Amino acid sequence: MFKTRSLLFVSLLLLSFSPFHPLAPSGGTTYYVSSSTGSDSDNGLTPDTAFQTVGKVNSLALNPGDQVLFFCGDVWQGEMLEITDSGASGSPIVFSSYPAGCGGKPVLSGSRPISGWALSSGNVYVADLDTGANAGKFPYGINQLFRDSDRLMMGRWPNITAPNGGYSYIDGQNDEDITDNELPAGNWTGATVHIKGMRWYILNRDVTGSSGTTLTLNTSPDCFTGSCAGWGYFIHNHILTLDQEGEWAYDPVTNQVFLYTTGGTPANVEG
């Protein structure tokens, strides 16, 4: 904002895991999966001998016409469904649910519960993803946070509800350094800056240094007009941005996640 203002022929009928409606016979094999009653030591060929895990499904060599049905109401947490086999024209590989006509859909969630929250300061809580029950569950960090299944917004300065659509403005640029006379005090190192380099694109840079109203970026931003002075920007993913309910930030260096909440110690949070 400026101041002037392998194509894989999978043919998957995922059907959003809606209640399963049997397809015309295709000669393929139907596999059943239930996290609550299944066992990976069973053959998976009937509801009474269902598999249990998504990992077991990933190990199958699926063929055109095969179906994999997940039991309605069951939940698979932190398991990634990896689809590597291909269907064929008129004979897709189908992923859906069972039994027919059930009300609650099966849920495959890529997130995992986050526990061990402690007060950091004010209304900001912190959880260490390397310790306690969190250890080993987040080898790649997090890029989403949910509470009670609702997606939370990453912290941002200025807030999206602030004037000018949630943008501040760059007052000056010197190579990798940008200056904003309205930048709040504090050390912004580790944050991400998003600069409106032109009306139709945004430049993303990491903050490697911070002094007063000046931010040092990992590489010089090249705005359309040459200097980025006068162009809008905002800052993401830093503890200093957290001032509204549900805002969060993740520090990849310490592998910690921070959450702003006025409701006390966070609960039912996943990432």
Tab-separated table of C-alpha atoms in Angstrom:
chain	number	residue	atom	x	y	z
A	1	MET	CA	0.000	0.000	0.000
A	2	PHE	CA	1.573	3.333	-1.121
A	3	LYS	CA	1.202	6.387	1.037
A	4	THR	CA	-0.734	8.180	-1.688
A	5	ARG	CA	-2.570	5.543	-1.445
A	6	SER	CA	3.454	-33.871	-11.537
A	7	LEU	CA	0.311	-34.044	-12.711
A	8	LEU	CA	-0.788	-37.275	-10.978
A	9	PHE	CA	-3.935	-38.913	-12.328
A	10	VAL	CA	-5.243	-39.866	-8.958
A	11	SER	CA	-8.904	-39.061	-9.620
A	12	LEU	CA	-9.538	-39.074	-5.888
A	13	LEU	CA	-13.134	-38.761	-4.897
A	14	LEU	CA	-12.459	-37.386	-1.439
A	15	LEU	CA	-16.005	-36.069	-1.180
A	16	SER	CA	-14.841	-34.058	1.856
A	17	PHE	CA	-15.243	-37.305	3.788
A	18	SER	CA	-18.980	-36.967	3.500
A	19	PRO	CA	-21.063	-40.017	4.402
A	20	PHE	CA	-20.156	-42.742	1.954
A	21	HIS	CA	-22.414	-43.496	-0.980
A	22	PRO	CA	-21.387	-46.775	-2.613
A	23	LEU	CA	-20.073	-46.509	-6.147
A	24	ALA	CA	-20.751	-48.915	-8.959
A	25	PRO	CA	-18.685	-52.079	-8.544
A	26	SER	CA	-15.234	-51.568	-9.983
A	27	GLY	CA	-13.494	-54.799	-9.056
A	28	GLY	CA	-11.188	-53.023	-6.639
A	29	THR	CA	-10.507	-53.728	-2.980
A	30	THR	CA	-12.243	-51.848	-0.180
A	31	TYR	CA	-10.230	-51.119	2.970
A	32	TYR	CA	-11.743	-49.980	6.267
A	33	VAL	CA	-9.982	-47.789	8.844
A	34	SER	CA	-11.068	-47.001	12.409
A	35	SER	CA	-8.930	-45.194	14.979
A	36	SER	CA	-11.241	-46.319	17.788
A	37	THR	CA	-11.776	-50.017	17.035
A	38	GLY	CA	-9.257	-50.976	14.352
A	39	SER	CA	-5.896	-52.711	14.488
A	40	ASP	CA	-3.060	-52.534	11.982
A	41	SER	CA	-2.497	-56.242	12.532
A	42	ASP	CA	-5.897	-56.993	10.966
A	43	ASN	CA	-6.473	-57.204	7.207
A	44	GLY	CA	-8.654	-54.101	6.877
A	45	LEU	CA	-11.087	-55.832	4.544
A	46	THR	CA	-14.222	-55.566	6.706
A	47	PRO	CA	-15.520	-53.096	9.311
A	48	ASP	CA	-14.815	-55.733	11.989
A	49	THR	CA	-11.203	-56.128	10.836
A	50	ALA	CA	-10.439	-52.469	10.101
A	51	PHE	CA	-6.974	-50.941	10.130
A	52	GLN	CA	-6.292	-48.318	12.791
A	53	THR	CA	-3.758	-45.777	11.530
A	54	VAL	CA	-3.220	-43.513	8.554
A	55	GLY	CA	0.337	-44.843	8.463
A	56	LYS	CA	-1.033	-48.274	7.622
A	57	VAL	CA	-3.051	-46.757	4.777
A	58	ASN	CA	0.117	-45.067	3.497
A	59	SER	CA	1.837	-48.448	3.328
A	60	LEU	CA	-0.803	-49.926	1.013
A	61	ALA	CA	-0.156	-50.372	-2.699
A	62	LEU	CA	-3.476	-49.042	-3.980
A	63	ASN	CA	-4.783	-49.884	-7.443
A	64	PRO	CA	-7.410	-48.303	-9.687
A	65	GLY	CA	-10.853	-49.018	-8.275
A	66	ASP	CA	-9.691	-49.426	-4.671
A	67	GLN	CA	-11.538	-47.653	-1.873
A	68	VAL	CA	-10.306	-46.559	1.555
A	69	LEU	CA	-13.137	-45.827	3.980
A	70	PHE	CA	-12.639	-44.059	7.323
A	71	PHE	CA	-15.055	-44.714	10.170
A	72	CYS	CA	-17.461	-41.850	10.827
A	73	GLY	CA	-16.802	-39.947	14.048
A	74	ASP	CA	-13.221	-41.154	14.414
A	75	VAL	CA	-10.281	-38.736	14.623
A	76	TRP	CA	-6.698	-39.178	13.412
A	77	GLN	CA	-4.409	-36.611	15.046
A	78	GLY	CA	-1.100	-35.531	13.554
A	79	GLU	CA	-1.096	-38.246	10.859
A	80	MET	CA	-0.440	-37.245	7.253
A	81	LEU	CA	-2.267	-39.076	4.477
A	82	GLU	CA	0.296	-39.666	1.713
A	83	ILE	CA	-1.248	-40.464	-1.667
A	84	THR	CA	1.315	-41.936	-4.045
A	85	ASP	CA	-0.751	-44.292	-6.198
A	86	SER	CA	-2.836	-43.361	-9.220
A	87	GLY	CA	-6.318	-44.291	-10.322
A	88	ALA	CA	-7.356	-44.580	-13.951
A	89	SER	CA	-10.018	-43.050	-16.139
A	90	GLY	CA	-13.366	-44.408	-14.976
A	91	SER	CA	-11.700	-46.305	-12.127
A	92	PRO	CA	-10.561	-43.827	-9.473
A	93	ILE	CA	-9.046	-44.505	-6.097
A	94	VAL	CA	-11.703	-43.399	-3.614
A	95	PHE	CA	-11.231	-42.057	-0.093
A	96	SER	CA	-14.498	-41.673	1.812
A	97	SER	CA	-16.318	-42.762	4.973
A	98	TYR	CA	-18.503	-45.519	6.417
A	99	PRO	CA	-21.166	-46.542	7.339
A	100	ALA	CA	-23.587	-45.098	4.790
A	101	GLY	CA	-25.791	-42.338	6.135
A	102	CYS	CA	-23.688	-41.506	9.201
A	103	GLY	CA	-23.880	-38.022	10.613
A	104	GLY	CA	-20.392	-37.201	11.921
A	105	LYS	CA	-17.566	-37.085	9.411
A	106	PRO	CA	-14.199	-38.685	10.135
A	107	VAL	CA	-11.501	-36.121	10.863
A	108	LEU	CA	-7.887	-36.283	9.667
A	109	SER	CA	-6.065	-33.483	11.451
A	110	GLY	CA	-2.466	-32.512	10.792
A	111	SER	CA	-2.217	-30.652	14.100
A	112	ARG	CA	-1.164	-31.918	17.505
A	113	PRO	CA	-2.096	-30.745	21.013
A	114	ILE	CA	0.230	-28.196	22.612
A	115	SER	CA	0.595	-28.360	26.380
A	116	GLY	CA	2.882	-26.979	29.068
A	117	TRP	CA	1.786	-23.338	28.779
A	118	ALA	CA	3.371	-20.879	31.205
A	119	LEU	CA	2.862	-17.157	31.670
A	120	SER	CA	5.524	-15.177	29.810
A	121	SER	CA	4.436	-11.611	30.570
A	122	GLY	CA	1.164	-9.715	30.797
A	123	ASN	CA	-1.421	-11.750	28.900
A	124	VAL	CA	1.157	-13.630	26.811
A	125	TYR	CA	1.718	-17.336	27.460
A	126	VAL	CA	4.554	-19.474	26.104
A	127	ALA	CA	4.891	-23.189	25.351
A	128	ASP	CA	8.205	-24.903	24.662
A	129	LEU	CA	7.800	-27.419	21.846
A	130	ASP	CA	10.978	-29.291	22.821
A	131	THR	CA	9.963	-30.236	26.349
A	132	GLY	CA	7.372	-32.276	28.208
A	133	ALA	CA	4.510	-33.799	26.244
A	134	ASN	CA	5.377	-31.567	23.266
A	135	ALA	CA	8.838	-33.092	22.738
A	136	GLY	CA	9.289	-34.767	19.372
A	137	LYS	CA	5.847	-33.847	18.084
A	138	PHE	CA	6.853	-30.727	16.162
A	139	PRO	CA	10.048	-31.496	14.220
A	140	TYR	CA	9.223	-28.797	11.647
A	141	GLY	CA	7.835	-26.213	14.056
A	142	ILE	CA	4.360	-24.824	13.424
A	143	ASN	CA	2.758	-22.502	10.900
A	144	GLN	CA	-0.843	-22.679	12.130
A	145	LEU	CA	-2.421	-22.514	15.575
A	146	PHE	CA	-5.932	-23.616	16.559
A	147	ARG	CA	-7.982	-23.271	19.717
A	148	ASP	CA	-11.175	-25.296	20.106
A	149	SER	CA	-10.731	-26.137	16.393
A	150	ASP	CA	-10.823	-22.443	15.437
A	151	ARG	CA	-7.874	-21.080	13.471
A	152	LEU	CA	-6.083	-18.283	15.305
A	153	MET	CA	-4.475	-15.266	13.644
A	154	MET	CA	-0.728	-14.722	13.773
A	155	GLY	CA	0.255	-11.539	15.589
A	156	ARG	CA	0.560	-8.443	13.428
A	157	TRP	CA	1.605	-4.813	13.814
A	158	PRO	CA	-0.236	-2.661	13.019
A	159	ASN	CA	-3.366	-4.672	13.768
A	160	ILE	CA	-5.583	-5.391	10.781
A	161	THR	CA	-8.236	-3.196	12.422
A	162	ALA	CA	-5.869	-0.214	12.682
A	163	PRO	CA	-6.161	2.809	10.374
A	164	ASN	CA	-4.834	2.496	6.814
A	165	GLY	CA	-5.939	-1.136	6.635
A	166	GLY	CA	-3.335	-2.316	9.117
A	167	TYR	CA	-0.304	-0.800	7.373
A	168	SER	CA	2.376	1.528	8.662
A	169	TYR	CA	4.677	3.449	6.315
A	170	ILE	CA	8.397	3.417	5.643
A	171	ASP	CA	9.912	6.868	6.197
A	172	GLY	CA	13.325	6.027	4.769
A	173	GLN	CA	15.508	3.252	3.347
A	174	ASN	CA	19.261	2.730	3.220
A	175	ASP	CA	20.070	-0.611	1.573
A	176	GLU	CA	18.894	-3.272	4.066
A	177	ASP	CA	17.770	-0.703	6.638
A	178	ILE	CA	14.259	0.712	6.729
A	179	THR	CA	13.071	3.418	9.116
A	180	ASP	CA	9.582	4.021	10.457
A	181	ASN	CA	9.218	6.896	12.898
A	182	GLU	CA	6.064	5.272	14.334
A	183	LEU	CA	7.681	1.893	15.035
A	184	PRO	CA	7.003	0.868	18.649
A	185	ALA	CA	10.039	0.540	20.892
A	186	GLY	CA	11.590	-2.878	21.344
A	187	ASN	CA	13.859	-5.412	19.732
A	188	TRP	CA	12.126	-6.671	16.569
A	189	THR	CA	14.882	-9.112	15.577
A	190	GLY	CA	13.385	-12.367	14.311
A	191	ALA	CA	10.176	-10.812	13.018
A	192	THR	CA	8.994	-10.963	9.411
A	193	VAL	CA	8.320	-7.760	7.485
A	194	HIS	CA	5.887	-7.605	4.564
A	195	ILE	CA	6.466	-4.573	2.340
A	196	LYS	CA	4.051	-3.392	-0.327
A	197	GLY	CA	6.687	-3.153	-3.066
A	198	MET	CA	4.018	-2.215	-5.611
A	199	ARG	CA	0.250	-2.172	-5.512
A	200	TRP	CA	0.055	-5.777	-6.697
A	201	TYR	CA	2.884	-7.517	-4.829
A	202	ILE	CA	4.420	-7.804	-1.369
A	203	LEU	CA	8.091	-8.292	-0.479
A	204	ASN	CA	8.832	-10.565	2.486
A	205	ARG	CA	11.968	-9.981	4.533
A	206	ASP	CA	13.334	-11.228	7.864
A	207	VAL	CA	14.427	-8.746	10.521
A	208	THR	CA	18.050	-9.439	11.462
A	209	GLY	CA	18.617	-6.323	13.555
A	210	SER	CA	16.647	-3.616	15.323
A	211	SER	CA	17.676	-0.241	16.696
A	212	GLY	CA	15.232	2.470	17.680
A	213	THR	CA	12.987	3.138	14.697
A	214	THR	CA	15.238	1.275	12.241
A	215	LEU	CA	14.933	-2.340	11.152
A	216	THR	CA	17.768	-4.210	9.432
A	217	LEU	CA	16.514	-6.795	6.951
A	218	ASN	CA	18.183	-9.956	5.658
A	219	THR	CA	18.234	-8.555	2.103
A	220	SER	CA	17.567	-5.145	0.651
A	221	PRO	CA	13.942	-4.712	-0.482
A	222	ASP	CA	13.629	-3.471	-4.060
A	223	CYS	CA	10.397	-1.551	-4.380
A	224	PHE	CA	8.983	-0.599	-7.763
A	225	THR	CA	9.970	3.049	-7.361
A	226	GLY	CA	13.518	2.183	-6.241
A	227	SER	CA	13.394	3.327	-2.628
A	228	CYS	CA	10.714	1.804	-0.410
A	229	ALA	CA	10.214	5.139	1.383
A	230	GLY	CA	6.515	6.005	1.354
A	231	TRP	CA	5.336	2.458	0.856
A	232	GLY	CA	3.204	0.537	3.349
A	233	TYR	CA	4.343	-2.453	5.375
A	234	PHE	CA	3.411	-4.551	8.379
A	235	ILE	CA	5.224	-6.868	10.780
A	236	HIS	CA	4.293	-10.486	11.492
A	237	ASN	CA	5.289	-13.275	13.861
A	238	HIS	CA	6.918	-11.553	16.818
A	239	ILE	CA	6.036	-11.382	20.489
A	240	LEU	CA	5.853	-7.575	20.270
A	241	THR	CA	2.879	-7.878	17.893
A	242	LEU	CA	0.740	-9.724	20.445
A	243	ASP	CA	-1.941	-7.439	21.865
A	244	GLN	CA	-5.282	-8.952	20.815
A	245	GLU	CA	-7.125	-12.071	21.920
A	246	GLY	CA	-5.896	-15.195	20.125
A	247	GLU	CA	-2.875	-13.621	18.428
A	248	TRP	CA	0.207	-15.824	18.405
A	249	ALA	CA	3.834	-15.976	17.291
A	250	TYR	CA	6.374	-18.755	16.779
A	251	ASP	CA	10.110	-18.465	17.406
A	252	PRO	CA	11.982	-21.068	15.292
A	253	VAL	CA	15.246	-20.404	17.122
A	254	THR	CA	13.907	-21.402	20.537
A	255	ASN	CA	11.095	-23.602	19.156
A	256	GLN	CA	8.597	-21.782	21.349
A	257	VAL	CA	5.085	-20.590	20.592
A	258	PHE	CA	3.540	-17.518	22.228
A	259	LEU	CA	-0.185	-16.855	22.622
A	260	TYR	CA	-2.037	-13.753	23.796
A	261	THR	CA	-5.155	-14.545	25.816
A	262	THR	CA	-7.069	-12.947	28.660
A	263	GLY	CA	-8.700	-16.260	29.573
A	264	GLY	CA	-5.913	-17.673	31.711
A	265	THR	CA	-3.718	-20.659	30.909
A	266	PRO	CA	-4.487	-21.780	27.324
A	267	ALA	CA	-6.351	-25.044	26.816
A	268	ASN	CA	-7.455	-27.048	23.772
A	269	VAL	CA	-4.703	-25.499	21.640
A	270	GLU	CA	-3.207	-27.374	18.691
A	271	GLY	CA	-0.535	-26.551	16.172
